XYZ file of C-alpha atoms in Angstrom:
710
model
C -0.013 0.228 0.478
C 2.470 2.499 0.942
C 4.243 1.761 -3.097
C 0.952 2.964 -4.309
C 0.871 5.863 -2.452
C 5.006 7.300 -2.927
C 5.099 5.945 -5.831
C 2.401 7.045 -8.114
C 4.005 10.320 -7.174
C 7.943 9.556 -7.226
C 6.923 7.705 -10.581
C 9.281 9.403 -12.628
C 12.152 9.497 -9.362
C 15.511 7.602 -10.174
C 17.046 5.982 -7.451
C 19.857 7.923 -5.681
C 22.306 5.811 -7.958
C 20.502 6.677 -11.335
C 21.081 10.942 -10.282
C 24.011 12.981 -9.753
C 23.770 15.673 -8.898
C 23.322 19.140 -10.979
C 25.048 22.475 -9.368
C 23.726 25.814 -10.665
C 25.386 27.870 -13.227
C 25.107 31.486 -11.659
C 24.277 33.595 -14.625
C 26.245 36.682 -16.360
C 26.041 39.485 -15.737
C 25.898 42.073 -18.042
C 28.371 45.913 -17.745
C 25.796 49.027 -17.509
C 28.628 51.725 -17.049
C 26.611 54.756 -16.067
C 24.223 55.278 -12.336
C 21.463 54.260 -12.728
C 19.808 57.368 -10.324
C 15.991 56.094 -10.418
C 15.100 53.684 -8.080
C 12.403 51.674 -9.981
C 14.682 50.859 -12.657
C 17.487 49.902 -9.906
C 17.976 46.572 -9.051
C 17.330 45.821 -12.942
C 20.079 47.505 -13.805
C 23.421 46.115 -11.600
C 26.494 48.555 -12.213
C 30.552 47.797 -12.319
C 32.301 49.825 -9.761
C 35.231 50.078 -12.141
C 34.258 52.568 -14.700
C 35.127 53.185 -18.638
C 38.246 54.254 -18.898
C 36.833 56.911 -20.931
C 33.982 57.977 -18.565
C 35.600 60.661 -15.722
C 34.761 60.532 -12.603
C 31.620 61.927 -11.955
C 31.726 65.302 -8.771
C 28.898 64.580 -6.533
C 27.305 66.633 -3.853
C 28.654 65.493 -0.503
C 25.259 66.869 0.876
C 22.694 66.310 -1.970
C 19.675 64.763 0.237
C 18.375 63.334 -3.401
C 21.141 61.385 -2.949
C 21.083 59.284 -0.154
C 16.689 58.975 -0.760
C 18.771 57.084 -4.233
C 21.060 55.967 -1.778
C 17.873 54.515 0.487
C 15.740 52.971 -2.569
C 18.471 50.794 -3.594
C 19.459 49.197 -0.168
C 15.004 48.625 0.060
C 15.262 47.499 -3.426
C 18.211 44.201 -3.493
C 20.372 46.205 -5.155
C 24.013 45.884 -3.006
C 26.090 46.961 -5.994
C 24.211 49.602 -6.808
C 24.058 51.125 -3.332
C 28.045 50.641 -2.605
C 28.343 52.571 -6.382
C 26.920 55.078 -5.427
C 28.136 55.001 -1.678
C 31.847 55.308 -2.875
C 30.751 58.350 -4.675
C 29.348 60.157 -2.146
C 30.872 62.040 1.014
C 30.555 58.818 3.413
C 31.962 60.201 6.922
C 28.411 59.849 8.227
C 27.160 56.948 11.266
C 24.547 57.493 9.336
C 25.138 56.464 5.305
C 27.380 53.486 7.176
C 23.831 52.071 8.813
C 22.757 52.566 5.439
C 24.477 50.072 4.000
C 25.338 47.609 6.807
C 21.669 47.531 6.968
C 20.878 46.584 4.076
C 23.724 43.813 4.419
C 22.054 42.034 6.978
C 18.939 42.319 5.208
C 19.567 40.886 2.022
C 21.792 38.054 3.795
C 25.070 38.945 3.144
C 26.042 39.290 6.614
C 29.552 38.213 5.863
C 29.612 41.341 4.176
C 27.998 43.101 7.290
C 30.728 42.549 9.461
C 33.403 43.056 7.602
C 31.871 46.675 6.410
C 31.424 46.899 10.171
C 35.808 47.022 9.983
C 36.139 48.657 7.617
C 33.649 51.274 9.953
C 35.776 50.840 12.780
C 38.626 51.478 10.450
C 37.713 54.837 8.721
C 37.662 55.993 12.506
C 33.350 55.636 11.586
C 31.668 56.426 14.339
C 28.905 53.052 15.405
C 26.222 54.030 16.855
C 22.919 51.832 19.195
C 21.344 51.406 15.120
C 24.785 50.211 14.257
C 25.409 47.423 16.065
C 22.011 45.652 16.489
C 22.835 44.575 13.075
C 26.237 43.808 12.613
C 25.635 41.286 15.823
C 22.468 39.882 14.252
C 25.014 38.556 11.524
C 27.957 37.387 13.497
C 24.476 35.376 15.962
C 23.849 33.743 11.673
C 27.329 32.439 11.091
C 28.237 31.708 14.181
C 30.536 33.724 14.083
C 32.095 33.721 18.171
C 35.022 35.168 18.234
C 33.557 37.688 16.258
C 30.040 38.806 18.494
C 32.497 38.322 21.406
C 34.622 41.369 19.834
C 31.588 44.156 18.378
C 29.448 42.610 22.684
C 32.623 44.431 23.507
C 32.839 46.791 22.011
C 29.230 47.980 22.348
C 30.643 48.143 26.410
C 33.014 50.421 25.721
C 30.553 52.896 23.559
C 28.564 52.706 26.657
C 25.346 50.804 24.660
C 25.036 47.710 26.906
C 21.899 48.758 28.257
C 20.416 49.869 25.192
C 17.018 47.586 24.540
C 17.789 46.965 20.534
C 20.699 45.766 21.186
C 20.354 43.662 24.644
C 17.576 41.932 22.069
C 20.200 41.112 19.817
C 22.688 40.293 21.605
C 19.903 37.381 22.807
C 19.435 36.161 19.447
C 23.294 36.000 19.132
C 24.114 33.853 21.973
C 20.336 31.510 21.627
C 21.969 30.900 18.058
C 25.866 30.174 19.626
C 24.133 28.439 22.615
C 22.991 25.875 19.724
C 25.490 24.407 18.802
C 28.010 24.697 22.625
C 26.882 24.889 25.723
C 27.182 27.279 27.635
C 26.115 30.442 25.520
C 22.849 30.149 26.837
C 23.877 31.730 30.264
C 25.208 34.689 28.727
C 22.276 35.665 27.299
C 20.500 34.593 30.591
C 22.981 37.979 32.151
C 21.874 40.074 29.128
C 18.534 40.044 29.622
C 18.653 40.346 34.225
C 20.925 42.691 33.429
C 18.439 45.011 30.891
C 16.865 47.838 33.098
C 14.175 47.913 30.337
C 12.152 45.403 28.612
C 9.995 45.316 25.667
C 7.880 42.120 24.182
C 10.525 41.313 21.676
C 12.786 41.634 25.181
C 10.556 38.318 26.391
C 9.594 37.015 23.127
C 13.998 36.484 22.376
C 14.081 34.316 25.197
C 10.812 32.133 25.236
C 12.056 31.022 22.038
C 16.112 31.106 22.513
C 14.613 28.164 24.723
C 12.963 27.009 22.417
C 16.193 27.259 20.204
C 17.886 25.028 22.107
C 15.481 21.828 22.589
C 14.729 23.502 26.190
C 10.845 23.880 26.677
C 10.857 23.626 30.015
C 12.133 27.465 30.454
C 11.029 28.662 27.769
C 7.432 27.856 29.792
C 8.728 28.955 31.776
C 9.922 31.758 31.003
C 5.850 33.143 29.039
C 4.597 32.147 32.429
C 7.059 34.697 34.289
C 6.659 37.296 31.087
C 2.523 36.518 31.139
C 3.210 37.219 34.939
C 5.477 41.372 34.640
C 1.701 42.306 32.813
C 3.322 41.802 28.666
C 0.413 40.314 26.165
C 1.609 37.583 24.328
C 1.089 38.027 19.809
C 1.693 35.267 17.429
C 5.809 34.775 18.223
C 5.298 34.288 21.843
C 2.653 32.462 20.541
C 4.655 30.185 19.271
C 7.428 30.289 20.169
C 5.298 28.741 23.555
C 3.948 25.932 21.606
C 6.692 24.990 20.298
C 8.262 24.273 24.310
C 4.973 22.755 24.812
C 6.102 20.170 22.152
C 9.899 19.158 23.416
C 8.473 18.320 26.460
C 5.320 16.890 25.100
C 3.406 18.678 28.024
C 0.079 18.390 26.328
C -1.755 20.465 29.577
C 0.319 23.675 29.019
C 0.077 23.468 25.297
C -4.075 23.267 25.641
C -3.753 26.042 28.196
C -1.535 28.543 24.928
C -4.681 27.049 22.972
C -7.416 28.682 25.252
C -4.612 32.256 25.254
C -4.878 32.200 21.460
C -7.973 31.714 21.023
C -8.823 35.449 23.735
C -5.865 37.012 22.054
C -7.722 36.335 17.857
C -4.833 34.099 16.447
C -7.217 31.367 16.267
C -7.503 31.578 12.103
C -3.494 32.402 12.184
C -2.085 29.142 9.657
C 1.438 30.846 11.419
C -0.279 29.456 15.526
C -2.265 27.081 13.769
C 0.685 24.906 11.874
C 2.340 25.351 15.421
C -0.320 24.137 17.799
C -1.736 21.087 14.719
C 3.056 19.978 15.579
C 1.903 20.391 19.487
C -0.855 18.581 19.463
C 0.905 15.873 17.855
C 4.590 15.034 19.106
C 1.759 15.876 22.441
C -0.153 12.458 21.271
C -3.146 13.808 20.639
C -3.854 13.475 17.041
C -7.493 13.692 17.066
C -6.855 17.287 18.682
C -3.723 17.877 15.678
C -6.366 16.930 12.740
C -9.000 19.731 14.540
C -7.399 22.333 13.927
C -6.111 21.426 10.662
C -9.293 20.576 9.431
C -10.968 24.052 10.178
C -8.119 25.838 8.961
C -9.943 27.028 5.895
C -6.761 28.148 3.413
C -4.355 25.009 4.055
C -0.483 25.887 2.622
C 2.636 23.592 2.295
C 3.509 24.391 6.209
C 0.412 22.602 7.827
C 0.400 19.698 5.394
C 3.910 19.467 6.567
C 3.122 19.174 9.828
C 0.221 17.581 10.059
C 1.850 14.254 8.059
C 5.255 14.126 10.738
C 2.115 14.217 12.806
C 0.347 10.583 11.760
C 4.778 9.421 10.892
C 5.090 10.520 14.818
C 2.117 8.936 16.537
C 3.282 5.672 14.102
C 0.172 5.624 11.406
C 2.504 5.190 8.507
C 0.614 4.971 5.889
C -1.687 8.717 6.838
C 0.532 9.867 6.402
C 1.268 8.645 2.619
C -2.215 8.369 1.770
C -1.835 13.088 3.298
C 0.950 13.417 1.066
C -1.078 12.406 -2.096
C -4.012 14.470 -0.890
C -1.495 17.307 -0.249
C 0.119 16.630 -4.210
C -4.066 16.660 -5.517
C -5.148 20.272 -3.951
C -1.185 20.686 -6.180
C 0.920 21.815 -3.860
C 4.575 20.225 -4.127
C 6.696 18.259 -1.218
C 9.360 20.726 -0.656
C 12.691 19.305 2.027
C 10.427 19.278 4.085
C 7.568 17.106 3.167
C 11.153 14.245 2.652
C 11.808 14.532 6.072
C 7.873 14.495 7.582
C 7.743 11.153 5.194
C 11.589 9.008 5.720
C 10.521 7.812 9.410
C 7.455 6.104 7.226
C 10.262 4.090 5.288
C 12.057 3.081 8.045
C 9.466 2.264 10.000
C 7.368 -0.420 7.533
C 10.579 -1.601 6.048
C 9.552 0.374 2.735
C 13.394 -0.007 1.089
C 11.507 1.357 -2.441
C 9.858 4.163 -1.544
C 12.663 5.412 0.511
C 15.601 5.807 -2.390
C 12.227 7.259 -4.366
C 11.982 9.935 -2.292
C 15.850 9.827 -1.202
C 16.122 10.692 -5.266
C 13.561 12.939 -5.541
C 15.156 15.366 -3.448
C 18.203 15.494 -5.833
C 15.939 15.512 -8.828
C 14.794 18.933 -6.709
C 17.740 19.937 -6.102
C 17.194 19.864 -2.421
C 19.923 18.530 -1.607
C 22.909 18.937 0.263
C 20.119 19.754 2.766
C 21.643 19.168 6.813
C 18.309 18.037 8.360
C 16.867 15.709 4.596
C 20.528 13.512 4.510
C 20.865 12.885 8.161
C 16.813 11.974 7.487
C 18.885 9.397 4.841
C 21.164 8.537 6.636
C 18.346 7.442 9.788
C 15.702 5.847 6.647
C 18.744 3.896 5.476
C 20.021 2.524 8.494
C 16.559 1.019 9.934
C 16.574 -0.799 6.284
C 18.927 -2.032 6.759
C 21.149 -0.570 3.232
C 24.155 0.306 5.012
C 25.876 1.492 1.510
C 23.898 3.729 0.914
C 23.560 5.765 4.783
C 27.791 5.862 4.565
C 27.387 7.063 0.838
C 24.848 9.684 2.161
C 27.571 10.060 5.542
C 30.188 11.026 2.988
C 28.968 13.470 1.589
C 27.302 16.226 4.004
C 29.555 18.717 3.598
C 29.128 19.965 7.106
C 28.426 17.103 9.629
C 26.996 17.881 12.735
C 26.350 15.915 15.583
C 22.511 14.960 14.825
C 24.470 13.874 11.364
C 27.509 11.407 14.328
C 24.771 9.855 15.954
C 22.304 8.801 13.533
C 25.399 7.129 11.266
C 26.368 5.568 14.943
C 23.468 3.935 15.595
C 23.014 3.209 12.358
C 26.440 1.103 12.279
C 24.627 -0.226 15.891
C 21.535 -1.100 15.161
C 22.610 -3.705 12.134
C 24.877 -5.343 13.563
C 28.339 -3.789 12.655
C 30.059 -3.092 16.238
C 32.868 -2.467 15.680
C 32.491 -0.011 12.873
C 30.030 2.126 15.422
C 32.674 1.734 17.773
C 35.252 3.172 15.767
C 33.171 5.569 13.929
C 32.520 6.632 17.965
C 36.210 7.010 18.693
C 36.558 9.305 15.267
C 34.140 11.550 16.540
C 34.977 12.357 20.113
C 38.527 13.888 17.655
C 36.437 16.088 15.630
C 35.186 19.742 17.666
C 31.663 18.433 18.750
C 31.134 16.849 22.349
C 29.130 13.621 22.909
C 26.053 14.433 24.058
C 23.195 11.840 25.955
C 21.765 10.371 21.970
C 24.952 9.673 21.334
C 25.237 7.696 24.600
C 22.315 5.110 23.142
C 22.952 5.063 19.992
C 26.411 4.264 20.610
C 25.095 1.335 23.952
C 24.024 -1.578 21.110
C 27.621 -1.787 20.489
C 28.745 -1.952 23.777
C 26.152 -4.802 24.079
C 26.392 -6.385 21.136
C 30.058 -6.996 22.290
C 28.175 -7.982 25.700
C 30.798 -7.151 27.663
C 30.040 -6.674 31.140
C 33.782 -5.637 32.373
C 33.046 -2.875 28.915
C 29.446 -1.819 30.634
C 31.003 -1.421 33.976
C 33.565 0.964 31.979
C 30.497 2.908 30.813
C 28.964 3.599 33.053
C 31.402 4.840 34.900
C 31.959 7.314 31.433
C 27.902 8.400 31.556
C 28.552 8.734 34.791
C 30.943 10.693 34.693
C 30.173 13.327 32.308
C 27.312 13.568 34.429
C 25.327 12.334 31.359
C 23.186 9.884 33.012
C 19.727 12.398 34.788
C 18.565 11.458 31.416
C 15.734 9.185 30.286
C 17.403 7.985 26.842
C 20.678 7.049 28.356
C 19.029 5.510 31.671
C 16.719 4.000 28.501
C 20.000 2.251 26.865
C 21.853 1.258 30.324
C 19.134 -0.495 30.966
C 18.529 -3.223 28.371
C 23.423 -2.795 28.404
C 22.621 -5.003 31.302
C 20.373 -6.811 30.448
C 22.351 -7.580 26.894
C 25.090 -8.663 29.493
C 23.165 -11.398 31.566
C 23.160 -8.642 34.081
C 19.229 -8.591 34.872
C 19.695 -7.521 38.063
C 21.766 -4.848 37.598
C 19.235 -4.100 35.394
C 16.121 -4.349 37.139
C 18.335 -2.082 39.329
C 18.974 1.011 37.665
C 15.309 0.376 35.966
C 13.259 1.009 39.248
C 15.738 3.327 40.157
C 15.042 6.099 37.311
C 12.742 8.689 38.175
C 10.689 9.143 35.637
C 10.521 6.333 33.070
C 8.577 7.321 29.683
C 7.159 3.816 26.969
C 10.853 3.327 26.105
C 11.760 2.518 29.563
C 8.830 -0.002 30.362
C 10.030 -1.686 26.057
C 13.519 -1.750 26.961
C 12.915 -4.135 30.732
C 9.934 -6.041 28.465
C 12.884 -6.858 26.105
C 15.457 -7.655 28.548
C 12.599 -10.114 30.723
C 12.315 -11.165 26.821
C 16.138 -12.277 25.935
C 16.495 -13.902 28.633
C 13.783 -16.292 28.656
C 11.127 -14.613 31.256
C 8.293 -13.843 29.348
C 5.560 -14.788 31.600
C 6.952 -12.248 33.446
C 7.012 -9.420 30.850
C 3.486 -10.342 30.034
C 2.619 -8.779 33.541
C 5.583 -5.457 33.556
C 2.721 -4.947 30.505
C -0.146 -5.078 33.121
C 2.217 -2.401 35.460
C 2.397 -0.390 33.126
C -1.041 -0.270 31.634
C -1.983 0.435 34.925
C 0.187 3.567 35.254
C -1.360 5.058 32.976
C 1.261 4.536 29.543
C -0.078 4.168 26.596
C 1.291 1.684 24.301
C 3.546 2.290 21.604
C 4.606 -0.322 18.236
C 7.724 -0.873 19.258
C 5.631 -2.313 23.103
C 4.252 -4.581 20.718
C 7.220 -6.023 19.426
C 9.180 -6.462 22.857
C 5.843 -8.364 23.507
C 5.630 -10.751 20.159
C 9.838 -11.002 21.053
C 9.002 -12.305 24.323
C 6.227 -14.683 23.871
C 8.293 -15.939 20.770
C 11.106 -17.080 23.302
C 8.932 -18.793 25.235
C 6.054 -20.268 22.919
C 2.970 -18.594 23.241
C 0.986 -18.868 20.430
C -1.996 -18.141 22.146
C -0.002 -14.694 23.882
C 1.818 -14.130 20.358
C -2.080 -13.327 18.497
C -3.836 -12.134 21.402
C -1.030 -8.977 21.327
C -0.205 -9.033 17.686
C -4.460 -8.026 16.946
C -5.042 -5.995 19.075
C -1.661 -3.477 17.654
C -4.884 -1.979 15.182
C -8.165 -3.301 17.801
C -7.678 -2.208 20.463
C -5.078 0.995 19.970
C -4.661 2.074 16.616
C -1.232 1.249 15.722
C -0.291 -0.180 11.978
C 1.491 -3.226 11.728
C 5.036 -2.732 11.406
C 7.709 -4.810 8.775
C 9.528 -5.797 12.904
C 5.784 -6.735 13.909
C 4.887 -10.028 10.907
C 8.423 -11.282 11.880
C 8.436 -11.488 15.304
C 4.891 -13.154 14.805
C 6.491 -15.044 11.385
C 9.448 -16.655 14.190
C 7.026 -17.606 16.037
C 4.588 -19.745 14.022
C 8.842 -21.063 13.090
C 9.549 -21.279 16.916
C 6.728 -23.547 17.177
C 6.134 -25.172 13.869
C 4.066 -23.995 12.891
C 5.809 -23.973 8.895
C 2.458 -24.200 6.590
C 0.227 -21.289 8.439
C 3.750 -19.387 8.228
C 4.150 -19.459 5.034
C -0.204 -18.840 4.870
C 1.048 -15.501 7.064
C 3.741 -14.155 4.711
C 1.528 -14.349 1.490
C -1.109 -12.096 3.592
C 0.893 -10.079 4.735
C -0.159 -6.471 3.613
C 3.490 -5.636 3.107
C 5.582 -6.887 0.921
C 8.385 -9.594 3.021
C 11.963 -8.443 3.073
C 14.531 -10.927 2.911
C 14.615 -10.576 6.789
C 11.224 -12.719 6.901
C 11.998 -15.332 4.633
C 15.047 -15.489 6.714
C 12.601 -16.791 9.250
C 11.377 -19.259 7.628
C 14.118 -20.708 6.270
C 15.658 -20.660 9.512
C 12.171 -21.831 10.913
C 12.068 -24.342 8.030
C 15.727 -25.315 8.723
C 14.920 -26.075 12.380
C 12.466 -28.704 11.108
C 13.416 -30.186 8.260
C 11.219 -28.739 5.560
C 13.858 -29.054 2.106
C 10.368 -28.123 0.434
C 9.127 -25.133 2.492
C 13.971 -24.681 2.868
C 13.278 -24.267 -1.132
C 11.485 -21.486 -1.607
C 12.494 -19.463 1.057
C 15.695 -19.208 -0.459
C 14.985 -18.287 -4.255
C 12.868 -15.056 -2.290
C 15.369 -14.459 -0.610
C 18.139 -14.879 -3.369
C 15.961 -13.102 -5.664
C 15.914 -10.210 -2.897
C 19.633 -10.232 -2.242
C 21.596 -12.244 -4.109
C 24.852 -12.976 -2.568
C 23.660 -13.613 0.710
C 25.568 -16.656 2.542
C 23.365 -18.022 4.913
C 21.211 -18.843 2.445
C 23.994 -20.853 0.387
C 24.574 -22.811 3.255
C 21.185 -23.045 4.938
C 20.525 -25.257 2.060
C 24.286 -27.054 1.351
C 23.881 -28.879 5.407
C 20.475 -29.571 3.853
C 21.163 -31.147 1.431
C 23.843 -33.204 3.006
C 21.812 -33.586 5.418
C 19.218 -36.199 3.019
C 21.547 -37.519 1.067
C 20.814 -35.102 -2.080
C 24.796 -35.154 -3.017
C 24.146 -33.568 -6.399
C 22.029 -30.821 -5.109
C 24.828 -29.629 -2.546
C 27.109 -29.982 -5.249
C 24.938 -27.502 -6.984
C 25.357 -25.195 -3.651
C 28.290 -25.943 -3.941
C 29.998 -24.979 -7.624
C 27.603 -21.837 -7.619
C 28.889 -20.294 -4.143
C 31.928 -21.022 -6.030
C 31.359 -19.145 -9.593
C 30.005 -16.656 -7.595
C 32.316 -16.040 -5.309
C 30.860 -16.196 -2.034
C 32.562 -17.322 0.821
C 31.431 -18.786 3.750
C 32.059 -16.983 6.778
C 34.019 -18.368 9.506
C 32.545 -18.591 12.573
C 33.529 -17.019 15.301
C 33.110 -16.531 19.406
C 33.745 -14.045 22.070
C 35.327 -15.108 24.968
C 36.536 -11.796 27.804
C 39.389 -13.054 29.878
C 40.731 -11.540 32.988
C 38.085 -7.850 31.472
C 39.729 -8.048 28.082
C 37.400 -9.601 25.224
C 39.267 -11.865 22.822
C 37.991 -12.801 19.345
C 38.347 -16.846 19.162
C 37.675 -18.587 15.391
C 38.825 -21.365 13.890
C 41.981 -19.688 12.125
C 42.135 -18.737 15.581
C 45.723 -19.784 17.493
C 45.681 -19.985 20.895
C 48.295 -19.142 23.094
C 47.552 -17.377 26.352
C 46.884 -19.545 29.282
C 43.710 -18.149 30.000
C 42.053 -18.543 26.596
C 42.943 -22.215 26.743
C 41.354 -22.810 30.625
C 38.410 -20.730 28.358
C 38.584 -23.012 25.800
C 38.482 -26.615 27.728
C 35.864 -24.709 30.720
C 33.083 -24.692 27.540
C 33.969 -27.603 25.584
C 33.325 -29.156 28.090
């Protein structure tokens, strides 16, 4: 179903392998030697800064008011080349004329030129005033130029402008923009705000919005509350920023209060406020409220459509997100980069790799790339679909990688069992000017879990405690899983019980830990406790439950949980749920039911799905069904070594030597080599990898191998 909905629109898009990036060619400017004084025609007449050799420089009267008006008009129209030409011909010893040019550069996004022009102003001894600094500070914030920003801050203090209202507002905004990328600068913004003798609505809005930018939703809401107590009436930017804070914290009650204030303020029909309400309700888990707000929008724009599409994907309604995109396209809206970003999680969860590739190709064809957020979403999608080669390729093409990009690639390696690669990438990250955060730790911990080394687990625990990363719920959840994977069920449960706050992921992880250790009944009991606490389960909860049922052979309970997904919780079945259910049927010997289950799946079976049936056929010695599963696996993954090995062993056990020779011949001509089995043994706190080719030399290792074999 997802394929039909997505490919119908992206059918003309090629996959990323077939498309090369295009570069825009900048149009060549035609030389126009004379100055256009008429401001209406100024923008269409670009001017060279050098004059013709045959023409003499004009003499311009210094105090010509008409020239200043013309300069102002050129700047407003965006003709900065013309404005600069005129500026150089004027007597520009007054501050006002310089401020006009600086304002033009800043307003038209020429931030580096703004800073350069400011330094030129300083060199020529022109006095800077309270109109100069806000535009220069804005440029420093947009370019994340900390050194320039601090120099400007020092200069304005020297000039006695550190308490000017407009200057302070600009400083707060600049420090928050730096705080998004580096820790410590939010305190600078707070200090400027606290020392302000006078605050206007812009000051409060900058603080509320700044906290939202750095991801501190709680402080954003506290600041919004203080603004109300100070007697300030919130406007549209105030509402949008406060709703963003509610979205970050998942604060539904606070969001409803702000919604009431929106209605009282007469902003309920404002499209930007309505879009923020949709986003807030969706991120707080009330998709019904989000749909209600969306349906009341009379003139929907692309931003509103993107918000509801993202809301569907966020709440596990993946098919609805694709259907909503189709409705959007029918109303003549063209998807943009944000649409792609919101659709890719649905591809990830449904295992819809083809649709994800179509979206990637569409993004390249529409020249949405390079786009750091879209590229990071692509890395995440490819990683969750098992396409690590494509994920690595996209990651390598990101020009300026941020911490989110690194985290996505580390998680992709860890989730697919490439633990060594994940750990190597984590080591590379520590050499970058980026500080690992709680998401990084949460992403890398599954890699440590794959190693199943209790000594490594305790070392990571000490690292987290040292850098004060343990208070975060994401990290705590990962530590519970890590202890469970390392075999220390008691420590995992203790860590879980000691958590101050448990979200749905916390419960999912603990249920999965019990499943790993074969305590299926305990896992189901924990799910009952979770419901009693009022925690709403999600799709991952049922992956954990179905895994517990599969490991313990609880067929009836497994069917009940599988059927209750859509019936009781309105959650779409993902590829993981079908995989767990198929594994349960295979483990309990219900092979023909498993085969019928695959045939009736609404999603296209992946190689992993058929691999589960192949494993079940191997365990139950059903060669016919194994051959069927192998046929489908090899059609999806031509070089699947495991598939050939399973068939080889089954044919050998059945005495079908001609088929054995045929498998050997196919493996030889395809260059497929059987992977050498290995195991990890922990000796004196160190992990040792042992395989057939390993030479056992140390006394401790020989002793351990003797103990294992005994």
